[in-house]
Amino acid sequence: MRYISTRGTAPELSFADAALSGLARDGGLYVPASWPKLDAAEIENFTGLSYVEIACRVLAPFMEGSISDAELKDFATQAYKTFSTPEVAPLVKIGDNDWLMELFHGPTLAFKDVAMQFLARLIDHLLQQRGGRITIIGATSGDTGAAAVQAFRGSEAIDIFMLHPKGRVSPVQRRQMTTALEPNVHNIEIDGTFDDCQTIVKRLFQDLGLRDQLSLSGINSINWARVVVQAVYYFSGAAALGVTDGKVAFSVPTGNFGDIYAGYIASRMGLKMDRLLLATNVNDILVRTLASGRYELNEVVATHSPSMDIQIASNFERLLFDIFNRDPARINAAMTSLAENGIFSLDDTAIADIRSRFAGFRADETETLAMIRDLHARMNYQADPHTAVGLVAAQKAREQGVIADDVSIITLATAHPAKFPDAMVAATGIRPELPAHMNDIHTREEKCASLPNDADAVAAFMRNHAAILGNGTSV
Ligand SMILES: *Cc1c(COP(=O)(O)O)cnc(C)c1O
């Protein structure tokens, strides 16, 4: 499979090169040149297969030409061994036709592990094959950084530098990063906000000298390999219910449009489904876009579901590319308008097309906490605040008749409640417990550098510590 950029001028790449490059050189995102299809009989046969076997069948056509079937199977097997259940994404019944899909049984207790554990093995393999090294840099508000550090710790050909805002991630999130003492892991707390961290990372990517010197690479959800790996659990969820006639909908707590776009990938590959329910907190740019056809930036508001406190939903560009009949000129026009005026508008055909596949619902803070409280009271189940946003969307979709009663709704449970104890206490008065293997996280040794909010200081630190320059020393 070949990969093309949504902006039309970056070179076509193989799967391997797209996985290693992240953002395209023209500023666009890589997408497959065409959508591979699985036939209905094959999808029906997924019922009864293991998660790893389903992953191999779903991912093989995307990796063709770069990764053999045996290698793919090996990455998936190794990646999902780190999960505390072999089902990887087990379903829990919470109503007549309502289910949760628990995606938080990986090492850092959020769904980011599902793709990151796979990606680490894939990238390690590609670098071993090519004999090179790369330097990964990222900014995190908590979950992505934790998943990336846990996945890449100890990798021989990779240094990872992860920036987080000092004092603004939860203690569990911080310690999932800082207790990785391996010399290739470099955590940096920045005296600033998450936006400051992200601005520094963007500046370092624009510093072409540094970019080439360190072979900089990104692992957020603009990386195609990361998003496509998430398509697997839409298939496994439908297979577990044995529903192949389209009478299943998914409710997806959304920030960067990555996880829900993975649901769209599954649908383009032939998985029959009812609408994808796009669930946001009060940072609702995507819900507003579905309602008005206008994608318009607003202020970011801090909520109980911080991993969705986002305004620029990067992966939306991948959906628009298809909606615009894969015409890069239309993508460029929309993105220029967004950069210059903070807004772009969709025509009636485009918006109707999006609405045929997606329905958007927003949950405010009161609704989110009430949902956590009600589910706990009804079933003694603790849903984390991100998951609760998805449950509110599912409930509204039923109440408004958007999803019929005979259609199953699977809501994606994206994090373990123990990652967000303050919200859980606010909703239920109960502090959820961490799984036993994480009991000692609050007493383990930490390693973290502390730097001012200054891109030059971070660049200097990276040059001093990156193994690619022969500086393999630990912080
Ligand atoms: C990252 C994250 C989300 C949002 O996922 P996107 O792919 O950015 O839409 C939702 N819930 C949790 C717990 C997350 O960590």
PDB file of C-alpha atoms in Angstrom, residues 98-358:
ATOM      1  CA  ASP A  98     -25.703  -1.053  25.636  1.00  0.00           C
ATOM      2  CA  TRP A  99     -22.085  -2.030  26.131  1.00  0.00           C
ATOM      3  CA  LEU A 100     -18.793  -0.605  27.237  1.00  0.00           C
ATOM      4  CA  MET A 101     -15.603  -1.629  25.460  1.00  0.00           C
ATOM      5  CA  GLU A 102     -12.784  -1.430  28.010  1.00  0.00           C
ATOM      6  CA  LEU A 103      -9.658  -0.177  26.270  1.00  0.00           C
ATOM      7  CA  PHE A 104      -7.666   0.559  29.432  1.00  0.00           C
ATOM      8  CA  HIS A 105      -6.069  -2.776  30.315  1.00  0.00           C
ATOM      9  CA  GLY A 106      -2.632  -1.789  28.982  1.00  0.00           C
ATOM     10  CA  PRO A 107       0.427  -0.646  30.948  1.00  0.00           C
ATOM     11  CA  THR A 108      -0.692   2.988  31.468  1.00  0.00           C
ATOM     12  CA  LEU A 109      -4.438   2.399  31.860  1.00  0.00           C
ATOM     13  CA  ALA A 110      -5.665   4.401  28.842  1.00  0.00           C
ATOM     14  CA  PHE A 111      -6.512   3.386  25.264  1.00  0.00           C
ATOM     15  CA  LYS A 112      -3.351   5.067  23.940  1.00  0.00           C
ATOM     16  CA  ASP A 113      -1.515   1.851  24.934  1.00  0.00           C
ATOM     17  CA  VAL A 114      -3.370  -0.188  22.287  1.00  0.00           C
ATOM     18  CA  ALA A 115      -1.626   1.609  19.438  1.00  0.00           C
ATOM     19  CA  MET A 116       1.557   2.745  21.203  1.00  0.00           C
ATOM     20  CA  GLN A 117       2.613  -0.757  22.296  1.00  0.00           C
ATOM     21  CA  PHE A 118       2.276  -1.912  18.685  1.00  0.00           C
ATOM     22  CA  LEU A 119       3.971   1.183  17.245  1.00  0.00           C
ATOM     23  CA  ALA A 120       7.044   0.806  19.485  1.00  0.00           C
ATOM     24  CA  ARG A 121       7.655  -2.710  18.174  1.00  0.00           C
ATOM     25  CA  LEU A 122       7.053  -1.662  14.579  1.00  0.00           C
ATOM     26  CA  ILE A 123       9.437   1.318  14.767  1.00  0.00           C
ATOM     27  CA  ASP A 124      12.106  -0.694  16.587  1.00  0.00           C
ATOM     28  CA  HIS A 125      11.938  -3.307  13.836  1.00  0.00           C
ATOM     29  CA  LEU A 126      12.148  -0.746  11.013  1.00  0.00           C
ATOM     30  CA  LEU A 127      15.175   0.917  12.593  1.00  0.00           C
ATOM     31  CA  GLN A 128      16.927  -2.409  13.132  1.00  0.00           C
ATOM     32  CA  GLN A 129      16.337  -3.201   9.474  1.00  0.00           C
ATOM     33  CA  ARG A 130      17.693   0.151   8.305  1.00  0.00           C
ATOM     34  CA  GLY A 131      20.404   0.541  10.913  1.00  0.00           C
ATOM     35  CA  GLY A 132      19.431   4.095  11.830  1.00  0.00           C
ATOM     36  CA  ARG A 133      18.388   5.897  14.984  1.00  0.00           C
ATOM     37  CA  ILE A 134      15.585   8.383  15.586  1.00  0.00           C
ATOM     38  CA  THR A 135      14.746  10.894  18.272  1.00  0.00           C
ATOM     39  CA  ILE A 136      11.101  11.098  19.274  1.00  0.00           C
ATOM     40  CA  ILE A 137       9.808  14.328  20.711  1.00  0.00           C
ATOM     41  CA  GLY A 138       6.343  14.962  22.077  1.00  0.00           C
ATOM     42  CA  ALA A 139       4.287  17.187  24.310  1.00  0.00           C
ATOM     43  CA  THR A 140       1.661  15.668  26.569  1.00  0.00           C
ATOM     44  CA  SER A 141      -1.144  16.626  28.878  1.00  0.00           C
ATOM     45  CA  GLY A 142      -0.766  13.168  30.435  1.00  0.00           C
ATOM     46  CA  ASP A 143      -1.977  10.034  28.642  1.00  0.00           C
ATOM     47  CA  THR A 144      -0.043  10.133  25.368  1.00  0.00           C
ATOM     48  CA  GLY A 145       3.256  10.810  27.140  1.00  0.00           C
ATOM     49  CA  ALA A 146       2.718   8.032  29.646  1.00  0.00           C
ATOM     50  CA  ALA A 147       1.838   5.508  26.931  1.00  0.00           C
ATOM     51  CA  ALA A 148       4.779   6.579  24.735  1.00  0.00           C
ATOM     52  CA  VAL A 149       7.354   6.469  27.554  1.00  0.00           C
ATOM     53  CA  GLN A 150       6.184   3.040  28.698  1.00  0.00           C
ATOM     54  CA  ALA A 151       6.194   1.734  25.118  1.00  0.00           C
ATOM     55  CA  PHE A 152       9.602   3.101  24.054  1.00  0.00           C
ATOM     56  CA  ARG A 153      11.556   2.719  27.332  1.00  0.00           C
ATOM     57  CA  GLY A 154      14.688   0.685  26.711  1.00  0.00           C
ATOM     58  CA  SER A 155      14.418   0.814  22.889  1.00  0.00           C
ATOM     59  CA  GLU A 156      17.948   0.680  21.542  1.00  0.00           C
ATOM     60  CA  ALA A 157      17.602   2.852  18.458  1.00  0.00           C
ATOM     61  CA  ILE A 158      15.274   5.475  19.899  1.00  0.00           C
ATOM     62  CA  ASP A 159      15.630   8.387  22.276  1.00  0.00           C
ATOM     63  CA  ILE A 160      12.386   9.837  23.565  1.00  0.00           C
ATOM     64  CA  PHE A 161      12.062  13.382  24.892  1.00  0.00           C
ATOM     65  CA  MET A 162       8.658  14.053  26.439  1.00  0.00           C
ATOM     66  CA  LEU A 163       7.600  17.516  27.588  1.00  0.00           C
ATOM     67  CA  HIS A 164       4.857  17.959  30.178  1.00  0.00           C
ATOM     68  CA  PRO A 165       3.612  21.092  31.939  1.00  0.00           C
ATOM     69  CA  LYS A 166       5.045  21.254  35.444  1.00  0.00           C
ATOM     70  CA  GLY A 167       2.417  20.608  38.124  1.00  0.00           C
ATOM     71  CA  ARG A 168      -0.412  20.235  35.583  1.00  0.00           C
ATOM     72  CA  VAL A 169      -0.534  16.483  35.023  1.00  0.00           C
ATOM     73  CA  SER A 170      -1.996  14.133  37.627  1.00  0.00           C
ATOM     74  CA  PRO A 171       0.497  12.408  39.988  1.00  0.00           C
ATOM     75  CA  VAL A 172      -0.287   9.012  38.409  1.00  0.00           C
ATOM     76  CA  GLN A 173       0.230  10.373  34.892  1.00  0.00           C
ATOM     77  CA  ARG A 174       3.527  12.030  35.878  1.00  0.00           C
ATOM     78  CA  ARG A 175       4.902   8.977  37.620  1.00  0.00           C
ATOM     79  CA  GLN A 176       3.998   6.709  34.686  1.00  0.00           C
ATOM     80  CA  MET A 177       6.547   8.835  32.787  1.00  0.00           C
ATOM     81  CA  THR A 178       9.170   9.780  35.365  1.00  0.00           C
ATOM     82  CA  THR A 179       9.654   6.351  36.947  1.00  0.00           C
ATOM     83  CA  ALA A 180      11.076   5.066  33.635  1.00  0.00           C
ATOM     84  CA  LEU A 181      14.782   5.312  34.522  1.00  0.00           C
ATOM     85  CA  GLU A 182      16.202   3.925  31.259  1.00  0.00           C
ATOM     86  CA  PRO A 183      18.861   6.158  29.652  1.00  0.00           C
ATOM     87  CA  ASN A 184      16.850   6.564  26.400  1.00  0.00           C
ATOM     88  CA  VAL A 185      13.931   8.215  28.254  1.00  0.00           C
ATOM     89  CA  HIS A 186      14.167  11.963  28.853  1.00  0.00           C
ATOM     90  CA  ASN A 187      11.245  13.526  30.678  1.00  0.00           C
ATOM     91  CA  ILE A 188      11.227  17.294  30.827  1.00  0.00           C
ATOM     92  CA  GLU A 189       8.849  19.327  32.934  1.00  0.00           C
ATOM     93  CA  ILE A 190       8.331  22.787  31.486  1.00  0.00           C
ATOM     94  CA  ASP A 191       7.526  25.806  33.584  1.00  0.00           C
ATOM     95  CA  GLY A 192       4.360  26.562  31.576  1.00  0.00           C
ATOM     96  CA  THR A 193       1.104  25.120  30.202  1.00  0.00           C
ATOM     97  CA  PHE A 194       0.427  22.220  27.820  1.00  0.00           C
ATOM     98  CA  ASP A 195       0.049  24.772  24.999  1.00  0.00           C
ATOM     99  CA  ASP A 196       3.541  26.103  25.832  1.00  0.00           C
ATOM    100  CA  CYS A 197       4.934  22.557  25.589  1.00  0.00           C
ATOM    101  CA  GLN A 198       3.237  22.006  22.252  1.00  0.00           C
ATOM    102  CA  THR A 199       4.512  25.327  20.916  1.00  0.00           C
ATOM    103  CA  ILE A 200       8.074  24.345  21.834  1.00  0.00           C
ATOM    104  CA  VAL A 201       7.699  21.002  20.033  1.00  0.00           C
ATOM    105  CA  LYS A 202       6.357  22.697  16.885  1.00  0.00           C
ATOM    106  CA  ARG A 203       9.275  25.160  16.953  1.00  0.00           C
ATOM    107  CA  LEU A 204      11.800  22.343  17.231  1.00  0.00           C
ATOM    108  CA  PHE A 205      10.228  20.576  14.225  1.00  0.00           C
ATOM    109  CA  GLN A 206      10.547  23.831  12.261  1.00  0.00           C
ATOM    110  CA  ASP A 207      14.258  24.022  13.158  1.00  0.00           C
ATOM    111  CA  LEU A 208      15.378  22.003  10.123  1.00  0.00           C
ATOM    112  CA  GLY A 209      18.977  21.828  11.349  1.00  0.00           C
ATOM    113  CA  LEU A 210      17.932  20.195  14.601  1.00  0.00           C
ATOM    114  CA  ARG A 211      15.310  18.090  12.823  1.00  0.00           C
ATOM    115  CA  ASP A 212      17.917  16.535  10.516  1.00  0.00           C
ATOM    116  CA  GLN A 213      20.682  16.343  13.121  1.00  0.00           C
ATOM    117  CA  LEU A 214      18.498  14.378  15.549  1.00  0.00           C
ATOM    118  CA  SER A 215      16.235  12.600  13.006  1.00  0.00           C
ATOM    119  CA  LEU A 216      13.204  13.969  14.813  1.00  0.00           C
ATOM    120  CA  SER A 217      10.022  11.943  14.668  1.00  0.00           C
ATOM    121  CA  GLY A 218       6.518  12.375  16.120  1.00  0.00           C
ATOM    122  CA  ILE A 219       4.232   9.784  17.685  1.00  0.00           C
ATOM    123  CA  ASN A 220       0.973  11.646  18.237  1.00  0.00           C
ATOM    124  CA  SER A 221      -2.114  10.646  16.285  1.00  0.00           C
ATOM    125  CA  ILE A 222      -1.029  12.429  13.105  1.00  0.00           C
ATOM    126  CA  ASN A 223       1.102   9.286  12.673  1.00  0.00           C
ATOM    127  CA  TRP A 224      -0.852   7.009  10.310  1.00  0.00           C
ATOM    128  CA  ALA A 225       0.431   3.799  11.885  1.00  0.00           C
ATOM    129  CA  ARG A 226      -0.939   4.827  15.250  1.00  0.00           C
ATOM    130  CA  VAL A 227      -4.449   5.604  14.029  1.00  0.00           C
ATOM    131  CA  VAL A 228      -4.884   2.529  11.860  1.00  0.00           C
ATOM    132  CA  VAL A 229      -4.001   0.169  14.722  1.00  0.00           C
ATOM    133  CA  GLN A 230      -7.038   1.523  16.574  1.00  0.00           C
ATOM    134  CA  ALA A 231      -9.386   0.345  13.795  1.00  0.00           C
ATOM    135  CA  VAL A 232      -8.932  -3.228  15.038  1.00  0.00           C
ATOM    136  CA  TYR A 233     -11.116  -2.923  18.141  1.00  0.00           C
ATOM    137  CA  TYR A 234     -14.124  -1.743  16.151  1.00  0.00           C
ATOM    138  CA  PHE A 235     -13.979  -5.098  14.359  1.00  0.00           C
ATOM    139  CA  SER A 236     -13.350  -7.058  17.570  1.00  0.00           C
ATOM    140  CA  GLY A 237     -16.249  -5.266  19.304  1.00  0.00           C
ATOM    141  CA  ALA A 238     -18.747  -6.036  16.537  1.00  0.00           C
ATOM    142  CA  ALA A 239     -17.403  -9.605  16.341  1.00  0.00           C
ATOM    143  CA  ALA A 240     -17.821 -10.138  20.084  1.00  0.00           C
ATOM    144  CA  LEU A 241     -21.505  -9.208  19.755  1.00  0.00           C
ATOM    145  CA  GLY A 242     -21.786 -11.274  16.585  1.00  0.00           C
ATOM    146  CA  VAL A 243     -23.411  -8.293  14.831  1.00  0.00           C
ATOM    147  CA  THR A 244     -22.491  -8.078  11.154  1.00  0.00           C
ATOM    148  CA  ASP A 245     -25.715  -6.616   9.765  1.00  0.00           C
ATOM    149  CA  GLY A 246     -24.895  -3.013  10.690  1.00  0.00           C
ATOM    150  CA  LYS A 247     -27.034  -2.895  13.829  1.00  0.00           C
ATOM    151  CA  VAL A 248     -24.174  -1.601  15.975  1.00  0.00           C
ATOM    152  CA  ALA A 249     -23.154   1.981  16.723  1.00  0.00           C
ATOM    153  CA  PHE A 250     -20.047   3.205  18.530  1.00  0.00           C
ATOM    154  CA  SER A 251     -19.919   6.146  20.901  1.00  0.00           C
ATOM    155  CA  VAL A 252     -16.424   7.628  20.959  1.00  0.00           C
ATOM    156  CA  PRO A 253     -15.102  10.219  23.429  1.00  0.00           C
ATOM    157  CA  THR A 254     -13.249  12.567  21.088  1.00  0.00           C
ATOM    158  CA  GLY A 255     -10.474  15.165  21.262  1.00  0.00           C
ATOM    159  CA  ASN A 256      -8.086  15.005  18.312  1.00  0.00           C
ATOM    160  CA  PHE A 257     -10.531  12.978  16.139  1.00  0.00           C
ATOM    161  CA  GLY A 258      -8.003  10.098  16.107  1.00  0.00           C
ATOM    162  CA  ASP A 259      -9.923   7.312  17.810  1.00  0.00           C
ATOM    163  CA  ILE A 260     -13.205   8.052  16.028  1.00  0.00           C
ATOM    164  CA  TYR A 261     -11.416   8.335  12.682  1.00  0.00           C
ATOM    165  CA  ALA A 262     -10.203   4.769  13.346  1.00  0.00           C
ATOM    166  CA  GLY A 263     -13.903   3.796  13.460  1.00  0.00           C
ATOM    167  CA  TYR A 264     -14.334   5.474  10.070  1.00  0.00           C
ATOM    168  CA  ILE A 265     -11.401   3.405   8.738  1.00  0.00           C
ATOM    169  CA  ALA A 266     -13.166   0.223   9.908  1.00  0.00           C
ATOM    170  CA  SER A 267     -16.322   1.308   8.134  1.00  0.00           C
ATOM    171  CA  ARG A 268     -14.483   2.112   4.881  1.00  0.00           C
ATOM    172  CA  MET A 269     -12.927  -1.369   5.066  1.00  0.00           C
ATOM    173  CA  GLY A 270     -16.383  -2.930   5.072  1.00  0.00           C
ATOM    174  CA  LEU A 271     -17.449  -3.193   8.727  1.00  0.00           C
ATOM    175  CA  LYS A 272     -21.178  -2.433   8.608  1.00  0.00           C
ATOM    176  CA  MET A 273     -22.204  -0.011  11.347  1.00  0.00           C
ATOM    177  CA  ASP A 274     -24.821   2.550  12.287  1.00  0.00           C
ATOM    178  CA  ARG A 275     -23.553   6.039  12.932  1.00  0.00           C
ATOM    179  CA  LEU A 276     -20.352   6.863  14.817  1.00  0.00           C
ATOM    180  CA  LEU A 277     -21.382   8.976  17.804  1.00  0.00           C
ATOM    181  CA  LEU A 278     -18.910  11.801  18.255  1.00  0.00           C
ATOM    182  CA  ALA A 279     -18.842  12.650  21.966  1.00  0.00           C
ATOM    183  CA  THR A 280     -17.154  15.795  23.255  1.00  0.00           C
ATOM    184  CA  ASN A 281     -16.982  17.670  26.519  1.00  0.00           C
ATOM    185  CA  VAL A 282     -17.643  21.441  26.466  1.00  0.00           C
ATOM    186  CA  ASN A 283     -14.681  21.802  24.091  1.00  0.00           C
ATOM    187  CA  ASP A 284     -17.165  21.016  21.350  1.00  0.00           C
ATOM    188  CA  ILE A 285     -15.731  22.350  18.095  1.00  0.00           C
ATOM    189  CA  LEU A 286     -16.606  19.125  16.257  1.00  0.00           C
ATOM    190  CA  VAL A 287     -20.172  18.964  17.560  1.00  0.00           C
ATOM    191  CA  ARG A 288     -20.668  22.592  16.496  1.00  0.00           C
ATOM    192  CA  THR A 289     -19.202  21.804  13.069  1.00  0.00           C
ATOM    193  CA  LEU A 290     -21.671  18.959  12.547  1.00  0.00           C
ATOM    194  CA  ALA A 291     -24.536  21.258  13.542  1.00  0.00           C
ATOM    195  CA  SER A 292     -23.558  24.391  11.591  1.00  0.00           C
ATOM    196  CA  GLY A 293     -21.083  23.342   8.895  1.00  0.00           C
ATOM    197  CA  ARG A 294     -18.648  25.898  10.312  1.00  0.00           C
ATOM    198  CA  TYR A 295     -15.354  24.719  11.860  1.00  0.00           C
ATOM    199  CA  GLU A 296     -14.596  27.616  14.154  1.00  0.00           C
ATOM    200  CA  LEU A 297     -11.929  27.835  16.869  1.00  0.00           C
ATOM    201  CA  ASN A 298     -12.858  28.783  20.443  1.00  0.00           C
ATOM    202  CA  GLU A 299     -11.044  29.065  23.775  1.00  0.00           C
ATOM    203  CA  VAL A 300     -10.032  25.775  25.413  1.00  0.00           C
ATOM    204  CA  VAL A 301     -11.779  25.190  28.750  1.00  0.00           C
ATOM    205  CA  ALA A 302     -10.322  22.881  31.457  1.00  0.00           C
ATOM    206  CA  THR A 303     -12.691  19.971  32.276  1.00  0.00           C
ATOM    207  CA  HIS A 304     -12.821  16.704  34.227  1.00  0.00           C
ATOM    208  CA  SER A 305     -11.871  14.972  30.946  1.00  0.00           C
ATOM    209  CA  PRO A 306      -8.553  16.746  30.244  1.00  0.00           C
ATOM    210  CA  SER A 307      -7.443  14.451  27.397  1.00  0.00           C
ATOM    211  CA  MET A 308     -10.284  15.923  25.320  1.00  0.00           C
ATOM    212  CA  ASP A 309      -9.576  19.579  26.121  1.00  0.00           C
ATOM    213  CA  ILE A 310      -8.498  20.270  22.560  1.00  0.00           C
ATOM    214  CA  GLN A 311      -9.543  22.674  19.879  1.00  0.00           C
ATOM    215  CA  ILE A 312      -7.646  21.710  16.782  1.00  0.00           C
ATOM    216  CA  ALA A 313      -8.796  18.194  15.927  1.00  0.00           C
ATOM    217  CA  SER A 314      -5.900  17.308  13.607  1.00  0.00           C
ATOM    218  CA  ASN A 315      -7.277  14.061  12.212  1.00  0.00           C
ATOM    219  CA  PHE A 316     -10.445  15.769  10.976  1.00  0.00           C
ATOM    220  CA  GLU A 317      -8.335  16.723   7.947  1.00  0.00           C
ATOM    221  CA  ARG A 318      -8.128  13.036   7.016  1.00  0.00           C
ATOM    222  CA  LEU A 319     -11.927  12.733   6.974  1.00  0.00           C
ATOM    223  CA  LEU A 320     -12.298  15.979   5.024  1.00  0.00           C
ATOM    224  CA  PHE A 321      -9.921  14.661   2.387  1.00  0.00           C
ATOM    225  CA  ASP A 322     -12.432  11.917   1.538  1.00  0.00           C
ATOM    226  CA  ILE A 323     -15.419  14.241   1.932  1.00  0.00           C
ATOM    227  CA  PHE A 324     -13.748  16.605  -0.579  1.00  0.00           C
ATOM    228  CA  ASN A 325     -13.382  13.701  -3.042  1.00  0.00           C
ATOM    229  CA  ARG A 326      -9.655  13.576  -2.278  1.00  0.00           C
ATOM    230  CA  ASP A 327      -9.024  16.986  -3.821  1.00  0.00           C
ATOM    231  CA  PRO A 328      -5.957  18.509  -2.086  1.00  0.00           C
ATOM    232  CA  ALA A 329      -6.836  21.979  -3.415  1.00  0.00           C
ATOM    233  CA  ARG A 330     -10.000  22.000  -1.298  1.00  0.00           C
ATOM    234  CA  ILE A 331      -8.037  20.879   1.805  1.00  0.00           C
ATOM    235  CA  ASN A 332      -5.465  23.616   1.231  1.00  0.00           C
ATOM    236  CA  ALA A 333      -8.206  26.235   0.863  1.00  0.00           C
ATOM    237  CA  ALA A 334      -9.876  25.141   4.128  1.00  0.00           C
ATOM    238  CA  MET A 335      -6.590  25.050   6.065  1.00  0.00           C
ATOM    239  CA  THR A 336      -5.523  28.460   4.763  1.00  0.00           C
ATOM    240  CA  SER A 337      -8.853  29.900   5.843  1.00  0.00           C
ATOM    241  CA  LEU A 338      -8.427  28.289   9.282  1.00  0.00           C
ATOM    242  CA  ALA A 339      -4.906  29.688   9.695  1.00  0.00           C
ATOM    243  CA  GLU A 340      -5.859  33.182   8.528  1.00  0.00           C
ATOM    244  CA  ASN A 341      -9.357  33.611   9.936  1.00  0.00           C
ATOM    245  CA  GLY A 342      -9.756  30.865  12.559  1.00  0.00           C
ATOM    246  CA  ILE A 343     -12.650  29.336  10.579  1.00  0.00           C
ATOM    247  CA  PHE A 344     -13.615  27.368   7.479  1.00  0.00           C
ATOM    248  CA  SER A 345     -17.062  26.457   6.173  1.00  0.00           C
ATOM    249  CA  LEU A 346     -18.361  23.254   4.613  1.00  0.00           C
ATOM    250  CA  ASP A 347     -20.893  23.268   1.769  1.00  0.00           C
ATOM    251  CA  ASP A 348     -24.238  21.449   2.052  1.00  0.00           C
ATOM    252  CA  THR A 349     -23.045  18.348   0.216  1.00  0.00           C
ATOM    253  CA  ALA A 350     -20.011  17.975   2.451  1.00  0.00           C
ATOM    254  CA  ILE A 351     -21.944  18.435   5.670  1.00  0.00           C
ATOM    255  CA  ALA A 352     -24.691  16.022   4.558  1.00  0.00           C
ATOM    256  CA  ASP A 353     -22.030  13.445   3.755  1.00  0.00           C
ATOM    257  CA  ILE A 354     -20.463  13.808   7.234  1.00  0.00           C
ATOM    258  CA  ARG A 355     -23.874  13.619   8.933  1.00  0.00           C
ATOM    259  CA  SER A 356     -24.650  10.364   7.136  1.00  0.00           C
ATOM    260  CA  ARG A 357     -21.773   8.755   9.042  1.00  0.00           C
ATOM    261  CA  PHE A 358     -21.444  10.770  12.283  1.00  0.00           C
TER     262      PHE A 358
END
